[in-house]
mmCIF file of C-alpha atoms in Angstrom:
data_model
loop_
_atom_site.group_PDB
_atom_site.id
_atom_site.type_symbol
_atom_site.label_atom_id
_atom_site.label_comp_id
_atom_site.label_asym_id
_atom_site.label_seq_id
_atom_site.Cartn_x
_atom_site.Cartn_y
_atom_site.Cartn_z
ATOM 1 C CA UNK A 70 0.205 11.114 -2.579
ATOM 2 C CA UNK A 71 1.504 9.693 0.699
ATOM 3 C CA UNK A 72 -0.387 6.509 1.348
ATOM 4 C CA UNK A 73 -2.560 7.190 -1.685
ATOM 5 C CA UNK A 74 -2.059 3.877 -3.434
ATOM 6 C CA UNK A 75 -3.487 1.945 -0.463
ATOM 7 C CA UNK A 76 -6.576 4.150 -0.122
ATOM 8 C CA UNK A 77 -7.674 4.493 -3.732
ATOM 9 C CA UNK A 78 -9.664 1.863 -5.586
ATOM 10 C CA UNK A 79 -11.250 1.267 -9.002
ATOM 11 C CA UNK A 80 -11.484 -1.419 -11.653
ATOM 12 C CA UNK A 81 -8.032 -1.711 -13.178
ATOM 13 C CA UNK A 82 -7.276 -3.029 -16.633
ATOM 14 C CA UNK A 83 -4.995 -6.028 -16.575
ATOM 15 C CA UNK A 84 -1.603 -5.294 -18.038
ATOM 16 C CA UNK A 85 -0.483 -8.016 -20.352
ATOM 17 C CA UNK A 86 1.382 -8.554 -23.555
ATOM 18 C CA UNK A 87 4.815 -9.597 -24.645
ATOM 19 C CA UNK A 88 7.758 -7.277 -24.769
ATOM 20 C CA UNK A 89 10.442 -8.291 -27.193
ATOM 21 C CA UNK A 90 13.702 -8.744 -25.371
ATOM 22 C CA UNK A 91 16.633 -6.792 -26.749
ATOM 23 C CA UNK A 92 20.331 -7.563 -26.505
ATOM 24 C CA UNK A 93 21.432 -8.762 -23.081
ATOM 25 C CA UNK A 94 22.946 -6.165 -20.771
ATOM 26 C CA UNK A 95 26.158 -6.997 -18.878
ATOM 27 C CA UNK A 96 25.739 -7.692 -15.172
ATOM 28 C CA UNK A 97 26.467 -4.805 -12.820
ATOM 29 C CA UNK A 98 27.791 -5.347 -9.323
ATOM 30 C CA UNK A 99 25.729 -4.396 -6.283
ATOM 31 C CA UNK A 100 27.756 -1.301 -5.451
ATOM 32 C CA UNK A 101 27.354 0.058 -8.978
ATOM 33 C CA UNK A 102 23.597 -0.490 -8.988
ATOM 34 C CA UNK A 103 23.253 1.117 -5.558
ATOM 35 C CA UNK A 104 25.185 4.184 -6.675
ATOM 36 C CA UNK A 105 23.221 4.613 -9.907
ATOM 37 C CA UNK A 106 19.653 3.674 -8.960
ATOM 38 C CA UNK A 107 18.627 6.703 -6.870
ATOM 39 C CA UNK A 108 20.219 9.329 -9.173
ATOM 40 C CA UNK A 109 18.432 7.723 -12.131
ATOM 41 C CA UNK A 110 15.102 7.896 -10.286
ATOM 42 C CA UNK A 111 15.658 11.540 -9.313
ATOM 43 C CA UNK A 112 15.588 12.528 -12.981
ATOM 44 C CA UNK A 113 12.335 10.742 -13.858
ATOM 45 C CA UNK A 114 9.601 12.780 -15.518
ATOM 46 C CA UNK A 115 6.912 10.059 -15.424
ATOM 47 C CA UNK A 116 6.208 6.397 -14.706
ATOM 48 C CA UNK A 117 3.379 3.891 -14.246
ATOM 49 C CA UNK A 118 2.865 1.242 -11.578
ATOM 50 C CA UNK A 119 0.575 -1.776 -11.261
ATOM 51 C CA UNK A 120 0.078 -2.666 -7.595
ATOM 52 C CA UNK A 121 -1.491 -5.655 -5.855
ATOM 53 C CA UNK A 122 -2.129 -6.111 -2.135
ATOM 54 C CA UNK A 123 -3.703 -9.206 -0.555
ATOM 55 C CA UNK A 124 -4.395 -9.711 3.148
ATOM 56 C CA UNK A 125 -5.833 -12.787 4.829
ATOM 57 C CA UNK A 126 -6.913 -13.000 8.483
ATOM 58 C CA UNK A 127 -7.968 -16.174 10.267
ATOM 59 C CA UNK A 128 -9.810 -15.728 13.559
ATOM 60 C CA UNK A 129 -9.440 -19.018 15.353
ATOM 61 C CA UNK A 130 -11.175 -18.820 18.725
ATOM 62 C CA UNK A 131 -12.293 -16.672 21.636
ATOM 63 C CA UNK A 132 -14.416 -13.607 21.068
ATOM 64 C CA UNK A 133 -13.594 -13.546 17.365
ATOM 65 C CA UNK A 134 -14.914 -16.963 16.371
ATOM 66 C CA UNK A 135 -15.682 -20.171 18.170
ATOM 67 C CA UNK A 136 -13.476 -23.224 17.844
ATOM 68 C CA UNK A 137 -15.991 -25.004 15.627
ATOM 69 C CA UNK A 138 -16.386 -22.092 13.216
ATOM 70 C CA UNK A 139 -13.103 -20.507 12.247
ATOM 71 C CA UNK A 140 -13.565 -17.232 10.369
ATOM 72 C CA UNK A 141 -11.351 -16.258 7.410
ATOM 73 C CA UNK A 142 -11.381 -12.732 5.985
ATOM 74 C CA UNK A 143 -9.623 -12.063 2.681
ATOM 75 C CA UNK A 144 -9.194 -8.559 1.277
ATOM 76 C CA UNK A 145 -7.431 -7.666 -1.968
ATOM 77 C CA UNK A 146 -6.612 -4.367 -3.641
ATOM 78 C CA UNK A 147 -5.504 -3.779 -7.227
ATOM 79 C CA UNK A 148 -4.487 -0.362 -8.535
ATOM 80 C CA UNK A 149 -3.138 0.994 -11.797
ATOM 81 C CA UNK A 150 -1.400 4.362 -11.499
ATOM 82 C CA UNK A 151 -0.017 6.863 -13.997
ATOM 83 C CA UNK A 152 2.303 9.492 -12.527
ATOM 84 C CA UNK A 153 3.434 12.643 -14.356
ATOM 85 C CA UNK A 154 6.043 14.140 -12.046
ATOM 86 C CA UNK A 155 6.829 17.069 -14.329
ATOM 87 C CA UNK A 156 3.179 18.194 -14.477
ATOM 88 C CA UNK A 157 2.443 17.279 -10.826
ATOM 89 C CA UNK A 158 -0.409 14.940 -11.806
ATOM 90 C CA UNK A 159 -1.437 11.407 -10.809
ATOM 91 C CA UNK A 160 -4.304 9.192 -11.950
ATOM 92 C CA UNK A 161 -5.089 6.071 -9.922
ATOM 93 C CA UNK A 162 -7.785 3.529 -10.728
ATOM 94 C CA UNK A 163 -8.421 0.468 -8.624
ATOM 95 C CA UNK A 164 -10.749 -2.050 -7.044
ATOM 96 C CA UNK A 165 -11.033 -3.891 -3.754
ATOM 97 C CA UNK A 166 -12.530 -7.312 -3.142
ATOM 98 C CA UNK A 167 -13.543 -8.743 0.228
ATOM 99 C CA UNK A 168 -14.491 -12.306 1.142
ATOM 100 C CA UNK A 169 -15.664 -13.575 4.530
ATOM 101 C CA UNK A 170 -15.750 -17.329 5.124
ATOM 102 C CA UNK A 171 -17.299 -18.929 8.203
ATOM 103 C CA UNK A 172 -17.316 -22.710 8.440
ATOM 104 C CA UNK A 173 -20.757 -24.073 7.662
ATOM 105 C CA UNK A 174 -22.044 -20.810 6.197
ATOM 106 C CA UNK A 175 -22.178 -19.358 2.654
ATOM 107 C CA UNK A 176 -19.353 -17.054 1.579
ATOM 108 C CA UNK A 177 -19.954 -13.328 1.831
ATOM 109 C CA UNK A 178 -18.355 -11.487 -1.105
ATOM 110 C CA UNK A 179 -18.225 -7.800 -1.971
ATOM 111 C CA UNK A 180 -16.379 -5.565 -4.429
ATOM 112 C CA UNK A 181 -15.949 -1.799 -4.575
ATOM 113 C CA UNK A 182 -14.173 0.554 -6.928
ATOM 114 C CA UNK A 183 -13.048 4.164 -7.083
ATOM 115 C CA UNK A 184 -11.026 6.525 -9.223
ATOM 116 C CA UNK A 185 -8.690 9.274 -8.045
ATOM 117 C CA UNK A 186 -6.858 12.175 -9.636
ATOM 118 C CA UNK A 187 -4.203 14.224 -7.858
ATOM 119 C CA UNK A 188 -3.727 17.484 -9.741
ATOM 120 C CA UNK A 189 -1.317 19.867 -8.034
ATOM 121 C CA UNK A 190 -2.759 20.272 -4.538
ATOM 122 C CA UNK A 191 -6.263 19.050 -5.458
ATOM 123 C CA UNK A 192 -7.533 15.494 -5.065
ATOM 124 C CA UNK A 193 -10.607 14.357 -7.001
ATOM 125 C CA UNK A 194 -12.223 11.108 -5.828
ATOM 126 C CA UNK A 195 -15.016 9.240 -7.594
ATOM 127 C CA UNK A 196 -16.716 6.797 -5.253
ATOM 128 C CA UNK A 197 -18.663 3.638 -6.055
ATOM 129 C CA UNK A 198 -21.852 5.711 -6.313
ATOM 130 C CA UNK A 199 -20.344 7.715 -9.168
ATOM 131 C CA UNK A 200 -20.268 10.956 -7.193
ATOM 132 C CA UNK A 201 -17.127 13.079 -7.197
ATOM 133 C CA UNK A 202 -15.450 14.719 -4.200
ATOM 134 C CA UNK A 203 -12.888 17.511 -4.574
ATOM 135 C CA UNK A 204 -10.434 17.934 -1.681
ATOM 136 C CA UNK A 205 -8.031 20.883 -1.619
ATOM 137 C CA UNK A 206 -4.800 20.663 0.359
ATOM 138 C CA UNK A 207 -4.154 23.981 2.148
ATOM 139 C CA UNK A 208 -0.515 23.749 1.077
ATOM 140 C CA UNK A 209 0.631 24.900 -2.335
ATOM 141 C CA UNK A 210 1.079 22.401 -5.159
ATOM 142 C CA UNK A 211 4.834 22.907 -4.984
ATOM 143 C CA UNK A 212 4.846 22.016 -1.290
ATOM 144 C CA UNK A 213 2.635 18.972 -1.813
ATOM 145 C CA UNK A 214 5.010 17.709 -4.487
ATOM 146 C CA UNK A 215 8.264 18.837 -2.847
ATOM 147 C CA UNK A 216 11.015 16.475 -1.724
ATOM 148 C CA UNK A 217 9.897 13.889 -4.287
ATOM 149 C CA UNK A 218 6.960 12.838 -2.067
ATOM 150 C CA UNK A 219 5.110 11.316 -5.021
ATOM 151 C CA UNK A 220 8.103 9.627 -6.651
ATOM 152 C CA UNK A 221 7.533 6.050 -5.531
ATOM 153 C CA UNK A 222 10.362 4.823 -7.747
ATOM 154 C CA UNK A 223 12.852 7.112 -5.995
ATOM 155 C CA UNK A 224 11.668 6.029 -2.543
ATOM 156 C CA UNK A 225 12.220 2.402 -3.498
ATOM 157 C CA UNK A 226 15.623 3.165 -5.041
ATOM 158 C CA UNK A 227 16.713 4.852 -1.811
ATOM 159 C CA UNK A 228 15.547 1.848 0.195
ATOM 160 C CA UNK A 229 17.569 -0.365 -2.139
ATOM 161 C CA UNK A 230 20.626 1.852 -1.630
ATOM 162 C CA UNK A 231 20.441 1.676 2.170
ATOM 163 C CA UNK A 232 19.585 -2.025 2.508
ATOM 164 C CA UNK A 233 21.676 -5.095 3.076
ATOM 165 C CA UNK A 234 21.128 -7.321 0.051
ATOM 166 C CA UNK A 235 21.430 -10.900 -1.116
ATOM 167 C CA UNK A 236 22.117 -11.205 -4.859
ATOM 168 C CA UNK A 237 19.770 -13.789 -6.384
ATOM 169 C CA UNK A 238 20.992 -13.548 -9.968
ATOM 170 C CA UNK A 239 19.544 -12.333 -13.245
ATOM 171 C CA UNK A 240 15.863 -12.513 -14.160
ATOM 172 C CA UNK A 241 13.682 -11.055 -16.900
ATOM 173 C CA UNK A 242 10.778 -8.833 -15.794
ATOM 174 C CA UNK A 243 8.318 -8.394 -18.679
ATOM 175 C CA UNK A 244 11.260 -8.597 -21.074
ATOM 176 C CA UNK A 245 13.459 -6.256 -19.005
ATOM 177 C CA UNK A 246 16.842 -7.813 -18.152
ATOM 178 C CA UNK A 247 17.083 -7.308 -14.395
ATOM 179 C CA UNK A 248 19.096 -8.205 -11.326
ATOM 180 C CA UNK A 249 17.093 -9.785 -8.493
ATOM 181 C CA UNK A 250 17.891 -9.093 -4.832
ATOM 182 C CA UNK A 251 16.488 -10.214 -1.511
ATOM 183 C CA UNK A 252 16.379 -7.345 0.979
ATOM 184 C CA UNK A 253 17.599 -8.447 4.407
ATOM 185 C CA UNK A 254 15.130 -7.349 7.086
ATOM 186 C CA UNK A 255 16.268 -4.776 9.651
ATOM 187 C CA UNK A 256 15.013 -3.169 12.866
ATOM 188 C CA UNK A 257 12.775 -0.789 10.916
ATOM 189 C CA UNK A 258 10.878 -3.809 9.607
ATOM 190 C CA UNK A 259 9.990 -4.816 13.172
ATOM 191 C CA UNK A 260 8.384 -1.409 13.649
ATOM 192 C CA UNK A 261 6.466 -1.846 10.408
ATOM 193 C CA UNK A 262 5.393 -5.323 11.535
ATOM 194 C CA UNK A 263 4.058 -3.957 14.822
ATOM 195 C CA UNK A 264 2.151 -1.190 13.022
ATOM 196 C CA UNK A 265 0.492 -3.749 10.732
ATOM 197 C CA UNK A 266 -0.363 -6.007 13.670
ATOM 198 C CA UNK A 267 -1.828 -3.136 15.682
ATOM 199 C CA UNK A 268 -3.918 -2.027 12.689
ATOM 200 C CA UNK A 269 -5.361 -5.549 12.455
ATOM 201 C CA UNK A 270 -6.021 -5.710 16.203
ATOM 202 C CA UNK A 271 -7.630 -2.261 16.097
ATOM 203 C CA UNK A 272 -9.955 -3.377 13.308
ATOM 204 C CA UNK A 273 -10.980 -6.551 15.121
ATOM 205 C CA UNK A 274 -11.574 -4.781 18.462
ATOM 206 C CA UNK A 275 -13.314 -1.768 16.874
ATOM 207 C CA UNK A 276 -10.770 0.770 18.112
ATOM 208 C CA UNK A 277 -11.217 3.472 19.470
ATOM 209 C CA UNK A 278 -14.245 1.939 21.189
ATOM 210 C CA UNK A 279 -11.857 -0.678 22.605
ATOM 211 C CA UNK A 280 -8.091 -0.425 23.171
ATOM 212 C CA UNK A 281 -6.094 -3.492 22.044
ATOM 213 C CA UNK A 282 -2.702 -4.653 23.310
ATOM 214 C CA UNK A 283 -0.216 -6.888 21.476
ATOM 215 C CA UNK A 284 2.505 -9.115 22.904
ATOM 216 C CA UNK A 285 5.625 -8.090 20.958
ATOM 217 C CA UNK A 286 7.529 -11.238 21.942
ATOM 218 C CA UNK A 287 4.792 -13.473 20.553
ATOM 219 C CA UNK A 288 4.567 -11.323 17.438
ATOM 220 C CA UNK A 289 8.308 -11.364 16.705
ATOM 221 C CA UNK A 290 8.536 -15.103 17.390
ATOM 222 C CA UNK A 291 5.891 -16.035 14.827
ATOM 223 C CA UNK A 292 6.646 -13.364 12.226
ATOM 224 C CA UNK A 293 8.126 -14.083 8.810
ATOM 225 C CA UNK A 294 9.126 -11.270 6.454
ATOM 226 C CA UNK A 295 10.460 -11.396 2.910
ATOM 227 C CA UNK A 296 11.211 -8.511 0.553
ATOM 228 C CA UNK A 297 12.479 -8.826 -3.008
ATOM 229 C CA UNK A 298 13.441 -6.153 -5.520
ATOM 230 C CA UNK A 299 14.340 -6.287 -9.214
ATOM 231 C CA UNK A 300 16.652 -3.598 -10.668
ATOM 232 C CA UNK A 301 16.910 -3.031 -14.415
ATOM 233 C CA UNK A 302 20.461 -3.579 -15.635
ATOM 234 C CA UNK A 303 19.948 -1.008 -18.377
ATOM 235 C CA UNK A 304 18.186 1.875 -16.604
ATOM 236 C CA UNK A 305 19.272 0.876 -13.047
ATOM 237 C CA UNK A 306 15.707 1.701 -11.927
ATOM 238 C CA UNK A 307 13.522 -0.580 -9.769
ATOM 239 C CA UNK A 308 11.120 -2.441 -12.064
ATOM 240 C CA UNK A 309 9.496 -4.779 -9.555
ATOM 241 C CA UNK A 310 9.072 -5.122 -5.797
ATOM 242 C CA UNK A 311 7.401 -7.844 -3.738
ATOM 243 C CA UNK A 312 6.903 -8.320 -0.020
ATOM 244 C CA UNK A 313 5.344 -11.010 2.158
ATOM 245 C CA UNK A 314 4.588 -10.801 5.874
ATOM 246 C CA UNK A 315 2.916 -13.404 8.072
ATOM 247 C CA UNK A 316 2.419 -13.633 11.824
ATOM 248 C CA UNK A 317 0.156 -14.897 14.583
ATOM 249 C CA UNK A 318 -0.925 -13.029 17.691
ATOM 250 C CA UNK A 319 -3.382 -13.198 20.569
ATOM 251 C CA UNK A 320 -4.479 -9.607 21.231
ATOM 252 C CA UNK A 321 -6.012 -8.452 24.490
ATOM 253 C CA UNK A 322 -8.448 -5.637 25.175
ATOM 254 C CA UNK A 323 -7.010 -3.468 27.954
ATOM 255 C CA UNK A 324 -9.453 -0.569 27.920
ATOM 256 C CA UNK A 325 -12.693 0.808 26.514
ATOM 257 C CA UNK A 326 -14.170 4.183 25.649
ATOM 258 C CA UNK A 327 -16.488 5.721 28.236
ATOM 259 C CA UNK A 328 -19.246 7.097 26.038
ATOM 260 C CA UNK A 329 -20.365 9.525 28.727
ATOM 261 C CA UNK A 330 -16.984 11.211 29.164
ATOM 262 C CA UNK A 331 -15.368 10.410 25.823
ATOM 263 C CA UNK A 332 -12.305 9.159 27.718
ATOM 264 C CA UNK A 333 -10.531 5.813 27.460
ATOM 265 C CA UNK A 334 -10.818 3.842 30.705
ATOM 266 C CA UNK A 335 -8.325 1.072 31.444
ATOM 267 C CA UNK A 336 -9.457 -2.319 32.757
ATOM 268 C CA UNK A 337 -8.126 -3.809 35.987
ATOM 269 C CA UNK A 338 -7.699 -7.066 34.097
ATOM 270 C CA UNK A 339 -7.200 -7.472 30.364
ATOM 271 C CA UNK A 340 -9.627 -9.455 28.229
ATOM 272 C CA UNK A 341 -7.828 -11.911 25.921
ATOM 273 C CA UNK A 342 -9.162 -12.607 22.450
ATOM 274 C CA UNK A 343 -8.610 -15.656 20.296
ATOM 275 C CA UNK A 344 -5.537 -16.236 18.131
ATOM 276 C CA UNK A 345 -5.399 -14.269 14.889
ATOM 277 C CA UNK A 346 -3.236 -15.409 11.966
ATOM 278 C CA UNK A 347 -2.387 -12.809 9.335
ATOM 279 C CA UNK A 348 -0.626 -12.869 5.977
ATOM 280 C CA UNK A 349 -0.011 -9.871 3.716
ATOM 281 C CA UNK A 350 1.464 -9.973 0.207
ATOM 282 C CA UNK A 351 2.243 -6.962 -1.977
ATOM 283 C CA UNK A 352 3.522 -6.596 -5.529
ATOM 284 C CA UNK A 353 4.479 -3.476 -7.501
ATOM 285 C CA UNK A 354 5.459 -3.485 -11.179
ATOM 286 C CA UNK A 355 7.025 -0.238 -12.481
ATOM 287 C CA UNK A 356 7.197 0.596 -16.193
ATOM 288 C CA UNK A 357 6.791 3.339 -18.840
ATOM 289 C CA UNK A 358 9.645 5.398 -17.420
ATOM 290 C CA UNK A 359 9.873 8.904 -18.966
ATOM 291 C CA UNK A 360 7.164 8.132 -21.519
ATOM 292 C CA UNK A 361 4.744 10.940 -22.482
ATOM 293 C CA UNK A 362 1.893 10.760 -19.964
ATOM 294 C CA UNK A 363 -1.358 12.629 -20.563
ATOM 295 C CA UNK A 364 -3.711 12.841 -17.575
ATOM 296 C CA UNK A 365 -7.066 14.531 -18.227
ATOM 297 C CA UNK A 366 -9.569 15.198 -15.456
ATOM 298 C CA UNK A 367 -13.162 14.191 -16.390
ATOM 299 C CA UNK A 368 -15.482 17.158 -16.891
ATOM 300 C CA UNK A 369 -17.942 15.938 -14.255
ATOM 301 C CA UNK A 370 -15.174 16.054 -11.635
ATOM 302 C CA UNK A 371 -14.679 19.771 -12.263
ATOM 303 C CA UNK A 372 -18.187 20.532 -10.999
ATOM 304 C CA UNK A 373 -17.645 18.811 -7.630
ATOM 305 C CA UNK A 374 -17.728 21.270 -4.686
ATOM 306 C CA UNK A 375 -14.275 22.026 -3.287
ATOM 307 C CA UNK A 376 -13.687 20.924 0.319
ATOM 308 C CA UNK A 377 -10.834 21.465 2.747
ATOM 309 C CA UNK A 378 -9.660 18.155 4.318
ATOM 310 C CA UNK A 379 -9.072 19.885 7.655
ATOM 311 C CA UNK A 380 -12.585 21.229 8.024
ATOM 312 C CA UNK A 381 -14.525 19.298 5.359
ATOM 313 C CA UNK A 382 -16.215 22.612 4.579
ATOM 314 C CA UNK A 383 -16.503 24.312 1.178
ATOM 315 C CA UNK A 384 -13.198 26.031 0.407
ATOM 316 C CA UNK A 385 -13.445 29.779 0.034
ATOM 317 C CA UNK A 386 -12.563 31.339 -3.274
ATOM 318 C CA UNK A 387 -12.966 28.085 -5.182
#
């Protein structure tokens, strides 16, 4: 399910309600929580996660938008996922919303949804049209699920274990007595920042038709990154994670695709674009640890033709 939560979309039910708070749990020190969090996550049989992602881009000038008409593009994704690690099954439902604002013009809004099931090595996707697609991974189910690839809680616990932290005290998360920490950014975050910035530049310049270039010095100078994690004092598992990234950049186009040869040709002189300001916020709420999780594939999905992702051709023997 690598990258699955950011690809899959459908209308998610809002999770609300009060959870009665039990007796307070004594504070644990950072070293104790670090030592216990990952081992606790390794033994999970199931969990659920409610995820939110919001990205805003402002195109200020140049080829993207003129100075009089700044363009703002807002995209948001909400997903609700149930994960049964023991049965090697995942169900993700979610929705995406997009809004484009140009000064002096009406807003342009759109919304799409989808539903996804990962059963062993098969992925079933229901698109906005209602049609189902069945993709079969050529690897076995055991290989797809090996090394805890789909255990998002464990991945976060390991990040917590390896990070430099700032203790921000106790805080209740949906009634769960938790310890709140700020994760100090490291060199790996700069790589992640560059990847996000390049993805934005690629989208704006319509890569691979055009090849963008980013000034790392400008990017690092304007960038702000914050990451916060909440660890349950009782279970020592991550129960909440938030991140916020913002930056400004002025990409340049340094090459373009030659449609006759299919090769990228570099320009003698780059073509600067206008300034782009970007902000990205994410939030993940983890709950229902080790609770019985029943995931049933809809009957209509079973009739979808099986395709191989590598060839996008009907899979033999299916």
